[in-house]
Coordinates of C-alpha atoms in Angstrom, one line a residue:
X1371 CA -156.6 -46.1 168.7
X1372 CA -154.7 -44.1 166.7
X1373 CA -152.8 -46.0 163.6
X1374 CA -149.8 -45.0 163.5
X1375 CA -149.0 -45.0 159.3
X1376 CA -146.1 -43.6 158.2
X1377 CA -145.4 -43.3 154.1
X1378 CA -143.4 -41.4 151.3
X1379 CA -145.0 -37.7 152.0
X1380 CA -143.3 -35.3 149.9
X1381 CA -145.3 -31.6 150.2
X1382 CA -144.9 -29.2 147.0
X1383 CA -145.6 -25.6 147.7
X1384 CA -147.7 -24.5 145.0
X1385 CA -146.1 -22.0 142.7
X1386 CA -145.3 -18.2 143.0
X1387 CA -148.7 -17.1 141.4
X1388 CA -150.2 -18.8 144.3
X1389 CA -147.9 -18.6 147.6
X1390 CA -146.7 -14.8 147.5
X1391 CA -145.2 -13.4 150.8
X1392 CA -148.8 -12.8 152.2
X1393 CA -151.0 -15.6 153.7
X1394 CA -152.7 -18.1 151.6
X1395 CA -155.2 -21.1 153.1
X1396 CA -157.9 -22.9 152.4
X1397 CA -157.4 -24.5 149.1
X1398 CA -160.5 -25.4 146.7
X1399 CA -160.6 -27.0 142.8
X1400 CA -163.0 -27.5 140.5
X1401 CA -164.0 -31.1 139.8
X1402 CA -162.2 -30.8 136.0
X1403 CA -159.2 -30.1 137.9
X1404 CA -158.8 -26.6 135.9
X1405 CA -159.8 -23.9 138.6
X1406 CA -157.8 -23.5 141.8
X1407 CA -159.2 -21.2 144.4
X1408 CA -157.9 -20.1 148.0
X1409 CA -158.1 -17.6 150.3
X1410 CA -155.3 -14.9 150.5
X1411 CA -155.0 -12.3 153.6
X1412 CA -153.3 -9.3 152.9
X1413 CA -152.4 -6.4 155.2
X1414 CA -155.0 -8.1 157.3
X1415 CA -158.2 -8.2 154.8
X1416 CA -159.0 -11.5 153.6
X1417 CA -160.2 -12.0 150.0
X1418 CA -160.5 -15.2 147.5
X1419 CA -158.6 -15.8 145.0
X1420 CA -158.5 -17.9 141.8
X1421 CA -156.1 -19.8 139.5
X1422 CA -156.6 -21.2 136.1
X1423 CA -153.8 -24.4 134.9
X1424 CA -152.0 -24.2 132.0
X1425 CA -149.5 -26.4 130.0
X1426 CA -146.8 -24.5 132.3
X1427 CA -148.8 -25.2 136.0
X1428 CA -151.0 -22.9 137.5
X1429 CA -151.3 -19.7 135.9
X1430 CA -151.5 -15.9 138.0
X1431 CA -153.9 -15.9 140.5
X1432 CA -156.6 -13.1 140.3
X1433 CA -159.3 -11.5 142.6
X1434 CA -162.9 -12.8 142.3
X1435 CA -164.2 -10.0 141.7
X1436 CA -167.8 -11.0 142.0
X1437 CA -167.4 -11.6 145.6
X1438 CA -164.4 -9.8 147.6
X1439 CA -165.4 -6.3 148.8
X1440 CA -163.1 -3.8 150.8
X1441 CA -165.0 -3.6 153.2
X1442 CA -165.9 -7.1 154.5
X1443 CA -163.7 -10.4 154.4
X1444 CA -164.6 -12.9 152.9
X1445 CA -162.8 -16.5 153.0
X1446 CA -163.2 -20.1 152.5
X1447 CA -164.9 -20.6 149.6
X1448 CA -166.1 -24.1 148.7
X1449 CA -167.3 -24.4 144.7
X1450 CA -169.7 -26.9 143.2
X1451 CA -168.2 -29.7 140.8
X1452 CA -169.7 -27.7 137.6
X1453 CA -168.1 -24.4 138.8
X1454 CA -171.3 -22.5 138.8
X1455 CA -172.4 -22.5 142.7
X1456 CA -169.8 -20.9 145.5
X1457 CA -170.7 -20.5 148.9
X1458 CA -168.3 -18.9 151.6
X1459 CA -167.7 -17.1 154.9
X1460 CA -168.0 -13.3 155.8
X1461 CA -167.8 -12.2 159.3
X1462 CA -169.2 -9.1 160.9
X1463 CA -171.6 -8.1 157.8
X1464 CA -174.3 -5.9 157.5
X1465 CA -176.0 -8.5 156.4
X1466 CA -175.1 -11.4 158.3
X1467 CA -177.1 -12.8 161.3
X1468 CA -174.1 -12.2 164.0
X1469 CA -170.3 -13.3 164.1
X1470 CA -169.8 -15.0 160.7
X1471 CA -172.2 -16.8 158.5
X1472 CA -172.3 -18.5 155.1
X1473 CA -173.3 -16.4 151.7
X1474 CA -173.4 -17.6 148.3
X1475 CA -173.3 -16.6 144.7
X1476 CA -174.5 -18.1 140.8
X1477 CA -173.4 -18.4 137.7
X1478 CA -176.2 -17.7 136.1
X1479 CA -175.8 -16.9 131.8
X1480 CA -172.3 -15.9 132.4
X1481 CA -172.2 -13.7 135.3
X1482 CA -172.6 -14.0 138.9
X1483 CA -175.4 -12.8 140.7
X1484 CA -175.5 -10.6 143.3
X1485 CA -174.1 -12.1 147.2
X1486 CA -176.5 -13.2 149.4
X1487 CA -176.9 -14.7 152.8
X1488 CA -177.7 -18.2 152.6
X1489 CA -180.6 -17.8 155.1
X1490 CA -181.4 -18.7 158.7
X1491 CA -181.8 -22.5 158.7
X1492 CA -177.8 -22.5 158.1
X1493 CA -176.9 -18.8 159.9
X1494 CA -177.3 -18.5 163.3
X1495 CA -176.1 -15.2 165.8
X1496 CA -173.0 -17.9 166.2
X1497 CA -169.8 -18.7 164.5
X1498 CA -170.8 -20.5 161.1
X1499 CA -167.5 -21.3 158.1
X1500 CA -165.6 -23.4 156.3
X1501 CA -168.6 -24.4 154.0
X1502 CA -167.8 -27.7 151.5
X1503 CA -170.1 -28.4 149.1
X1504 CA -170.8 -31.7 147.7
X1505 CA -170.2 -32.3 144.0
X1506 CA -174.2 -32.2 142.9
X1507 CA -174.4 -28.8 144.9
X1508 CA -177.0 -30.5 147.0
X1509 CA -175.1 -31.3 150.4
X1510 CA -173.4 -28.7 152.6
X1511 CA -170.7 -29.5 155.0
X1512 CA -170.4 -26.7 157.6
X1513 CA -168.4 -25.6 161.0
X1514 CA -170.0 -23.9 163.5
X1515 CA -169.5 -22.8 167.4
X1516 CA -172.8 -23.0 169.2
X1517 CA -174.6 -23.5 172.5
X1518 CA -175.3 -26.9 172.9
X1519 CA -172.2 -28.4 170.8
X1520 CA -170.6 -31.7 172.1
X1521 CA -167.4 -29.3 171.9
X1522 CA -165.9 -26.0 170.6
X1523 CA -166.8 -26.4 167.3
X1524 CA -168.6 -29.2 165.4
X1525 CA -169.4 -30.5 161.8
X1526 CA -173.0 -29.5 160.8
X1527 CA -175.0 -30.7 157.4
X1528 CA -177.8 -29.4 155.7
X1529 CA -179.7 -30.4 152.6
X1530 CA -180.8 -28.2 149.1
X1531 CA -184.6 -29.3 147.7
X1532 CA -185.5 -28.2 143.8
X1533 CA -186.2 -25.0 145.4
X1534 CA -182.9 -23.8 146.1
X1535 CA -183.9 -23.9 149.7
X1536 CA -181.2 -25.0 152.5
X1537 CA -182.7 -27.1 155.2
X1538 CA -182.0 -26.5 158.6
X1539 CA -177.9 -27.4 159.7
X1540 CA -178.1 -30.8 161.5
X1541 CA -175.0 -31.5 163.5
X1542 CA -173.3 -35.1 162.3
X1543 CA -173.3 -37.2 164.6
X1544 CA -170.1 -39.2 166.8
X1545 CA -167.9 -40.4 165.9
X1546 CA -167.6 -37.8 163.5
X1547 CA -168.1 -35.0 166.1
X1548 CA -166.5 -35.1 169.5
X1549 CA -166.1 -33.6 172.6
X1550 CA -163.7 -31.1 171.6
X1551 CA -162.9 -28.8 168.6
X1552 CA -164.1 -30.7 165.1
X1553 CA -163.6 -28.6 161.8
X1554 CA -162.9 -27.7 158.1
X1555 CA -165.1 -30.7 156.6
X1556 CA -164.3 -31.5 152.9
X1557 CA -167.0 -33.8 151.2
X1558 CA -165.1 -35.7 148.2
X1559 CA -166.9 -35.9 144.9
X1560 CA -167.6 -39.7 145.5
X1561 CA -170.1 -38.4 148.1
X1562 CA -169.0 -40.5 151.0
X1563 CA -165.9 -39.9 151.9
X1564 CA -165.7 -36.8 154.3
X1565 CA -161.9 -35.3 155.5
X1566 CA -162.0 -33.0 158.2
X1567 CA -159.5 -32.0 161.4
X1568 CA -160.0 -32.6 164.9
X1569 CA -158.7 -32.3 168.7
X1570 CA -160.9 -34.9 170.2
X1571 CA -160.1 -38.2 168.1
X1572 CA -156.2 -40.3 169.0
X1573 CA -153.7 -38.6 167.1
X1574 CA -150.5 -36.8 167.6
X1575 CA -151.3 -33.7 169.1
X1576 CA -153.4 -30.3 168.1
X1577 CA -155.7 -30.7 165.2
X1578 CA -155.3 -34.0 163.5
X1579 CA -156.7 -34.6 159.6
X1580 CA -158.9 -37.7 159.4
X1581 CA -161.4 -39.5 157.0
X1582 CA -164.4 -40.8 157.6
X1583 CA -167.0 -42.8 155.0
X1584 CA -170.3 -42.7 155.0
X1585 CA -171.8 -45.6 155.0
X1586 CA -175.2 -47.1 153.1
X1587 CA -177.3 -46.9 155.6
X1588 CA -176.2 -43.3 156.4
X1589 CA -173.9 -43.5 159.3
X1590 CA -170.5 -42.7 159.1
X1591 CA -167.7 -44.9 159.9
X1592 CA -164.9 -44.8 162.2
X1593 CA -162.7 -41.8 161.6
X1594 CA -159.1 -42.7 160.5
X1595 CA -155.8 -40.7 161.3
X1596 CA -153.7 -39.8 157.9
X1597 CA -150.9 -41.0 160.0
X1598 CA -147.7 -39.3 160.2
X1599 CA -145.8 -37.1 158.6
X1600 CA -148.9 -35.3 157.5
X1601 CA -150.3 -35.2 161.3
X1602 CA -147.7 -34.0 163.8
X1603 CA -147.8 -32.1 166.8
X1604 CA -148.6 -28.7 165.8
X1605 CA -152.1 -28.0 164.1
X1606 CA -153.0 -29.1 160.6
X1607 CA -154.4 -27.0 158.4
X1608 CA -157.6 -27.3 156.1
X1609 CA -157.3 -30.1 153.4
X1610 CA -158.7 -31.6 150.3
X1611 CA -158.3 -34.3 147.8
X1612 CA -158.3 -34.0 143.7
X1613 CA -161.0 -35.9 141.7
X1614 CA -159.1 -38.5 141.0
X1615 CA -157.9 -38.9 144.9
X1616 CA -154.4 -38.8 143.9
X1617 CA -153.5 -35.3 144.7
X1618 CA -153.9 -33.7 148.2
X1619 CA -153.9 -30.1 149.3
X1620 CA -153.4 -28.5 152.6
X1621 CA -152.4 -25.1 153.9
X1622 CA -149.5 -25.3 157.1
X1623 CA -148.2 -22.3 159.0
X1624 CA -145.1 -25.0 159.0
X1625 CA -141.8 -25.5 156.8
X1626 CA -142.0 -28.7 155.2
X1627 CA -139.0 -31.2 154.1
X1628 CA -138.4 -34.9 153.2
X1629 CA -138.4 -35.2 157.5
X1630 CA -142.1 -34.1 157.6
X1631 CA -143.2 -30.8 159.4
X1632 CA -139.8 -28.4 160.3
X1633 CA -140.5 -25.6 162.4
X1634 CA -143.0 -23.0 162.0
X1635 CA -142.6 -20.9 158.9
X1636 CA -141.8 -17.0 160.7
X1637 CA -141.8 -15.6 157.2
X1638 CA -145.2 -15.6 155.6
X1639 CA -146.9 -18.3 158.2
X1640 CA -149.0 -19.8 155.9
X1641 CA -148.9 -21.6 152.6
X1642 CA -150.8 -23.8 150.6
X1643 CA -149.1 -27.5 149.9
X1644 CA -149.9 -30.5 147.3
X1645 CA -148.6 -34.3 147.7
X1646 CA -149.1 -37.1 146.9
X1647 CA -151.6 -39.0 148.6
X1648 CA -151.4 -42.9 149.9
X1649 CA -153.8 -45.2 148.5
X1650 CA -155.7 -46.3 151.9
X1651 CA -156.6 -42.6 152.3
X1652 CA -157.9 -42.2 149.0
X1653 CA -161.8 -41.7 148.6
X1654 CA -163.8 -43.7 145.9
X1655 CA -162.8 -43.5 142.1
X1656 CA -164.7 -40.9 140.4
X1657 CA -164.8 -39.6 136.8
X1658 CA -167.5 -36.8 135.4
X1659 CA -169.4 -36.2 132.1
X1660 CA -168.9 -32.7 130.9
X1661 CA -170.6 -31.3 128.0
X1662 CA -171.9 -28.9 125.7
X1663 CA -175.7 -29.3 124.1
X1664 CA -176.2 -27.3 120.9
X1665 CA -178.9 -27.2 118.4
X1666 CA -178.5 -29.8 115.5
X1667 CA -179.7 -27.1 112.7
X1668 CA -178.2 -23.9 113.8
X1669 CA -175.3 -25.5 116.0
X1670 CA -176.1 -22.9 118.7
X1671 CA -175.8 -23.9 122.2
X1672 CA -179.0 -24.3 124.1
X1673 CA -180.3 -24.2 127.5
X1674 CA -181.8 -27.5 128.5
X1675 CA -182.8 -30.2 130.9
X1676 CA -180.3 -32.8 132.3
X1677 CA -180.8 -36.1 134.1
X1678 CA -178.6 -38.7 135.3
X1679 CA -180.3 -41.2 136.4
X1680 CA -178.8 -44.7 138.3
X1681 CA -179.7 -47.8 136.3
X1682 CA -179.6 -50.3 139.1
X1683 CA -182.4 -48.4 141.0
X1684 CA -183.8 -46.3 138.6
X1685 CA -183.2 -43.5 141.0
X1686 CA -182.0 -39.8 139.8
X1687 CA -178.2 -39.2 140.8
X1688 CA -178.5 -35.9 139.4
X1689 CA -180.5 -32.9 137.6
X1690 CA -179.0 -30.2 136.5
X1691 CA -179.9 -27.3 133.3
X1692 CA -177.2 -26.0 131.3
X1693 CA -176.6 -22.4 131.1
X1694 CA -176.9 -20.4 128.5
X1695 CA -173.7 -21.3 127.1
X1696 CA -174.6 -25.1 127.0
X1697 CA -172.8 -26.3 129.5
X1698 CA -172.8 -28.9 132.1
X1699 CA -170.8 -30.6 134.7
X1700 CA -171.9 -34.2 136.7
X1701 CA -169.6 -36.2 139.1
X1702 CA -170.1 -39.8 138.5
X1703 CA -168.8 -42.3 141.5
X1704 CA -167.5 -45.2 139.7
X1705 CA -169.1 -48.3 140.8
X1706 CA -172.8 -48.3 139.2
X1707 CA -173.9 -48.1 135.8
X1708 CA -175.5 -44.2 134.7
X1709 CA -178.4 -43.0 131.9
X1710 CA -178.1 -39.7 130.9
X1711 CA -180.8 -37.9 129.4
X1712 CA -181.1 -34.4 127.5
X1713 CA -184.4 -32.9 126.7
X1714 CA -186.1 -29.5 125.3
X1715 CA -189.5 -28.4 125.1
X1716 CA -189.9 -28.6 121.0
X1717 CA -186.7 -31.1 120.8
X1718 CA -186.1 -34.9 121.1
X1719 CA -184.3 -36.0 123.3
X1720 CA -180.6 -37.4 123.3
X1721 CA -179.7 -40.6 125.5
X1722 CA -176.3 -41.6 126.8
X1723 CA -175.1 -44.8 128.7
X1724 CA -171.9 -44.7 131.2
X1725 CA -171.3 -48.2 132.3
X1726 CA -168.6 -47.4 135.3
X1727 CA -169.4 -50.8 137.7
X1728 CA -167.2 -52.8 136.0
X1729 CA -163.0 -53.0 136.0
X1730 CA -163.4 -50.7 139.2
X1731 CA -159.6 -50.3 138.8
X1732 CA -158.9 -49.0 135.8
X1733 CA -158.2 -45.2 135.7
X1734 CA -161.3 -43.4 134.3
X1735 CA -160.9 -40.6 131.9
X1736 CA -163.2 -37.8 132.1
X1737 CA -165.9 -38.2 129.4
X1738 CA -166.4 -35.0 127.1
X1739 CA -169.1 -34.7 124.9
X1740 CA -171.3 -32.6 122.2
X1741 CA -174.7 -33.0 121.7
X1742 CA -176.7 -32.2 118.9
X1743 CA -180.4 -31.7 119.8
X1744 CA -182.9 -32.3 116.9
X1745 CA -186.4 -30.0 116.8
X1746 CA -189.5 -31.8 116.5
X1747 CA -191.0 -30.8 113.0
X1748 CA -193.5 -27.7 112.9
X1749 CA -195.4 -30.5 110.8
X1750 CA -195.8 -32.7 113.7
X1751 CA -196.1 -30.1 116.8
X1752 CA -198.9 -28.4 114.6
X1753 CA -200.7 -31.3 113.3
X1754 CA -204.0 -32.1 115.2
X1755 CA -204.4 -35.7 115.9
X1756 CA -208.4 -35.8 116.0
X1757 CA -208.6 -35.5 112.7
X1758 CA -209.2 -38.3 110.5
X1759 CA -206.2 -40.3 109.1
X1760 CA -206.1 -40.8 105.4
X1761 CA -206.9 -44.1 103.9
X1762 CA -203.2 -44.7 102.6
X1763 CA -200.8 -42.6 105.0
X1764 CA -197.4 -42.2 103.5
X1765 CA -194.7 -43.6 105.5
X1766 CA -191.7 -41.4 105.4
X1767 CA -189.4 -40.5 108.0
X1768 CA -188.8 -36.7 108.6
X1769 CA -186.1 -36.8 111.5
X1770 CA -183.1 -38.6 111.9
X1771 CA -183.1 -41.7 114.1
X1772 CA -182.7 -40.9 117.9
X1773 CA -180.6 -44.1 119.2
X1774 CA -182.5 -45.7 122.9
X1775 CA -179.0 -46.3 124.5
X1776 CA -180.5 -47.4 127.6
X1777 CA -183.0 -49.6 126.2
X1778 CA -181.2 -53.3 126.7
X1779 CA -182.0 -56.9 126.1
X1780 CA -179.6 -59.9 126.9
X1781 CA -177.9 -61.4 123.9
X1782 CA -179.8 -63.1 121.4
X1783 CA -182.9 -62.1 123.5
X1784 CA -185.7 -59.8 122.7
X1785 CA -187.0 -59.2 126.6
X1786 CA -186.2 -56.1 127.6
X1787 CA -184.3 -55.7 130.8
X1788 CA -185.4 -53.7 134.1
X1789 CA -182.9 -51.5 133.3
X1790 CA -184.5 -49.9 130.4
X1791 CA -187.8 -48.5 132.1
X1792 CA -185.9 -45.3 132.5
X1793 CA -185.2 -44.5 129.2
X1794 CA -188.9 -45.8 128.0
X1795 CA -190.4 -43.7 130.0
X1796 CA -188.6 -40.7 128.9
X1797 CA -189.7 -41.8 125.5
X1798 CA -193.3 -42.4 126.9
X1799 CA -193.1 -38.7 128.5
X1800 CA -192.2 -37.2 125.0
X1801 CA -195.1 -39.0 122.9
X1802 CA -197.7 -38.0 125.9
X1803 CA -196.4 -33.9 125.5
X1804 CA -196.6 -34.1 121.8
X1805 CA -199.7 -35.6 120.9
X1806 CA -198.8 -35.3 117.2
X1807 CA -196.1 -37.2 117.2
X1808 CA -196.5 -40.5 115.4
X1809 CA -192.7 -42.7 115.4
X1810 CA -191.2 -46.0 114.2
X1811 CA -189.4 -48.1 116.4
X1812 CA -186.4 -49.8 114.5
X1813 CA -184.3 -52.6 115.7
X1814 CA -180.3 -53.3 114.4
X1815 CA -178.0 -55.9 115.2
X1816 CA -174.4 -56.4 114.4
X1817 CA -173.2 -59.1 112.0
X1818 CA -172.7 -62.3 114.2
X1819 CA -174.9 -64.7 113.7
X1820 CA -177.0 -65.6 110.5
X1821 CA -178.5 -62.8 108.6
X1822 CA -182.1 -65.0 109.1
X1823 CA -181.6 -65.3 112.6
X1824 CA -180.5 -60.8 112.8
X1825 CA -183.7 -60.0 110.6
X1826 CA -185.7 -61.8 113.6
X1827 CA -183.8 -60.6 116.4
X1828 CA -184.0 -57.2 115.3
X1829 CA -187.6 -56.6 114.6
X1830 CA -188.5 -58.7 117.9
X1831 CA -187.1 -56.0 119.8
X1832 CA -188.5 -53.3 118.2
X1833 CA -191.8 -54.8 118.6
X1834 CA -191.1 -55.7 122.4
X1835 CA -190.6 -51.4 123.0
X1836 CA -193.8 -50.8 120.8
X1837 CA -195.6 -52.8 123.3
X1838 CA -194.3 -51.1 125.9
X1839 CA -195.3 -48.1 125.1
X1840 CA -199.0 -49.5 124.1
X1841 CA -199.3 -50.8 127.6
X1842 CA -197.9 -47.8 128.7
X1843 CA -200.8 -45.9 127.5
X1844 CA -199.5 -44.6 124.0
X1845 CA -202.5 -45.1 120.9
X1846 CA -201.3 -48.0 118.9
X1847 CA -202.1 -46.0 116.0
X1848 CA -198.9 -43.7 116.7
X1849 CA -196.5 -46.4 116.9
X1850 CA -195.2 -49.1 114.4
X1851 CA -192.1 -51.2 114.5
X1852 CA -189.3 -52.3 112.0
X1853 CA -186.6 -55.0 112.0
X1854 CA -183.3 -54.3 109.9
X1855 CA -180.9 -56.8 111.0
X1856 CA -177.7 -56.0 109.9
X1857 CA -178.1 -54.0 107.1
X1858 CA -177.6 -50.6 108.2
X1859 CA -174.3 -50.8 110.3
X1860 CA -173.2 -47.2 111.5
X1861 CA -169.8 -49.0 112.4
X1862 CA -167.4 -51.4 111.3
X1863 CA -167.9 -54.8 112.3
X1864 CA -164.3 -55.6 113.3
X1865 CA -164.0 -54.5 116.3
X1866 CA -165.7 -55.3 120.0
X1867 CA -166.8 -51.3 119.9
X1868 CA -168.2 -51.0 116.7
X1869 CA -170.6 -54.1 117.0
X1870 CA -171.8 -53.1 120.1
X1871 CA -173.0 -49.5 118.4
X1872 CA -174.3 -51.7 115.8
X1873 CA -176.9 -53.5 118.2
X1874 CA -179.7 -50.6 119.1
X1875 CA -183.0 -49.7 119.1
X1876 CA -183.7 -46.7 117.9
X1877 CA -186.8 -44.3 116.6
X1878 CA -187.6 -41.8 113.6
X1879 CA -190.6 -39.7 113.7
X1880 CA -192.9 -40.2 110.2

């Protein structure tokens, strides 16, 4: 049945720069909350629009140029978290495979390429739109009108592989889809939590906006009604939520007032509106990583390979490559616990640890960071390791230490938990490709505890990831390990924080 929640709903219509006496719909934002996008219609040609924030609100809204021709319209743009991936509708192109389909368009080093059509296994001779992509750019949410739908329009899904490639749009199943008109799907950034509008679920009449979660075993749940004032009589527009699930935004060819929806608006009939939204409609906490990757030496930015990976499973929650200008953007649901790893042909790698599954409550501030890659030496990428060692080698480090920060052991314990096999494989993968590369394995610990007691702890588990990697296949003549207790601290002591960068494990080529 329809639950019939009321709350404190208090719509804003966005600024001048974005409502202007034409029509405006179909909001969209960048996961960084910094990019507003929406579709404007004038003298009947429809064309998207963008808005950057500033200390002031949103700033003048200008054509994207890339995509809006005079000729064709093109609407409801849906833009992946990173900003660099936008797919949106065109009807009645030369191009198109009947009615109106999906196209797209990429960043790709700092301009967008050329529009496409996103291909047959999505674009049919029927009505496709209202695209939402999901924040890894790997999902697509869809609407489309075709023979064979429960109703007029339903919700359809498709998946991206490494290729790039779309596969072919799968209709979601009840009780997402009904019997009637089902549209304007928005995936949230937590990757489960789907909004869209309907005629065939309760509600109050007209297209209702509800939520559905997708569960773990890949159904969705029961969709909820946002309850009134949002959901009225008349239609409701498209909608989506901010990042943090706090903010929502919707477009309404209705005036709006402390009462809830007023009359239709005969001015400009459509505008776009932000409130506030209730917690039980709010989708899964959610923060992101952004950052830039430059070269240590040259401090250049460089393109190069990114993985999050979950640490529970040990499965990949996302890849991506930073652009030219060194870039990248990853949503990261709060809940789990997240490796991220950076790597370059010719570079070693740089390691990151996100632990977000505990105090699930607490607001979660973006992270921002730069990262300094460090080459691998000419020495040691030219050096041929058949050749026979000298008697005496000379041990002397020639790179700086590269800290493991997902190798971990419980306290006081040198076994190394499940949890580190990603990270040791990485480090596995880069002494495999560089067959020249000999390293030390060093171990540190903060300064609780006797310095004895350190001294052992900290060159037990440097010897426990040397014999790792030996059982892992890497020549024990390439590896040898070091403890140095507490000795070399690259923190203060005094505080929770600092000790815990104090405890690592980390490696310096010789």
């Amino acid at each position: 049945g329809s639950e019939n929640v009321t709350y404190e709903f208090n719509p804003e219509v966005m600024n001048d720069y974005i409502n202007t006496e034409n029509m405006e719909y179909f909001p969209s934002l960048s996961a960084d909350g910094q990019t507003f996008f929406f579709t404007r219609r004038v003298r009947g040609q429809e064309d998207i629009y963008y808005s950057h924030k500033t200390e002031q609100g949103w700033g003048p809204a200008k054509s994207l140029k890339a995509i809006n021709t005079t000729r064709d319209n093109e609407a409801n743009q849906t833009v992946s978290a990173d900003g660099t991936y936008i797919v949106f509708t065109k009807c009645g192109s030369s191009d198109g495979y009947g009615s109106c389909d999906l196209f797209f368009t990429e960043l790709k080093n700092g301009a967008w390429t050329p529009v496409q059509n996103i291909g047959g296994t999505i674009n049919t001779s029927s009505w496709e739109s209202q695209p939402s992509l999901s924040a890894d750019g790997r999902t697509l949410y869809f609407t489309a009108k075709r023979k064979g739908n429960m109703g007029g329009s339903d919700i359809f899904v498709s998946e991206r592989n490494d290729k790039g490639q779309w596969s072919r749009g799968v209709r979601l199943p009840a009780p997402v889809n009904t019997n009637q008109d089902d549209q304007t799907p928005f995936i949230h950034q937590d990757n489960r939590t789907l909004y869209f509008k309907s005629k065939g679920l309760p509600g109050f009449g007209g297209f209702d906006i509800y939520m559905s979660s997708k569960q773990s075993d890949g159904t969705w749940g029961t969709p909820k009604n946002l309850g009134s004032p949002i959901n009225s009589k008349g239609d409701e527009g498209s909608f989506l939520v901010s990042l943090d699930g706090r903010t929502a935004y919707f477009d309404s060819d209705k005036k709006y007032s402390a009462k809830g929806a007023g009359e239709l608006n005969r001015e400009k009939k459509h505008e776009i509106y932000a409130f506030e939204l209730p917690e039980t409609f709010r989708p899964d906490p959610v923060t992101y990583v952004k950052a830039i990757v430059k070269d240590a030496e040259t401090k250049k930015t460089l393109s190069a390979s990114v993985e999050f990976a979950n640490l529970g499973s040990g499965n990949i929650h996302a890849s991506a490559r930073t652009d030219a200008s060194g870039l990248f953007l990853v949503c990261l649901p709060v809940g789990e616990d997240y490796s991220l790893n950076i790597s370059k042909t010719g570079y070693l790698f740089h390691s990151e640890n996100f632990s977000l599954s505990k105090n699930n409550n607490e607001s979660r501030e973006p992270f921002v960071l730069e990262v300094f890659l460090q080459k691998i030496p000419e020495v040691v990428i030219n050096s041929n390791p058949e050749k026979p060692k000298p008697e005496k080698p000379v041990l002397k480090p020639i790179s700086e230490p590269v800290v493991l920060k997902n190798v971990f052991f419980d306290s006081g314990s040198s076994t190394l938990k499940p949890e580190s096999f990603v990270e040791l494989n990485k480090l596995k993968d880069l002494l495999s490709m560089t067959p020249g590369m000999n390293i030390q394995l060093q171990g540190h610990t903060d300064n609780v505890g006797s310095d004895v007691n350190n001294q052992a702890l900290s060159e037990a588990r440097a010897k426990a990831v040397y014999e790792w990697l030996i059982t892992a296949g890497i020549p024990r003549d390439r590896l040898k390990y070091k403890g140095f207790g507490e000795q070399i601290p690259v923190a203060s002591n005094e505080t929770p924080e600092g000790r815990k960068l104090n405890r690592r494990t980390e490696f310096v080529i010789f």
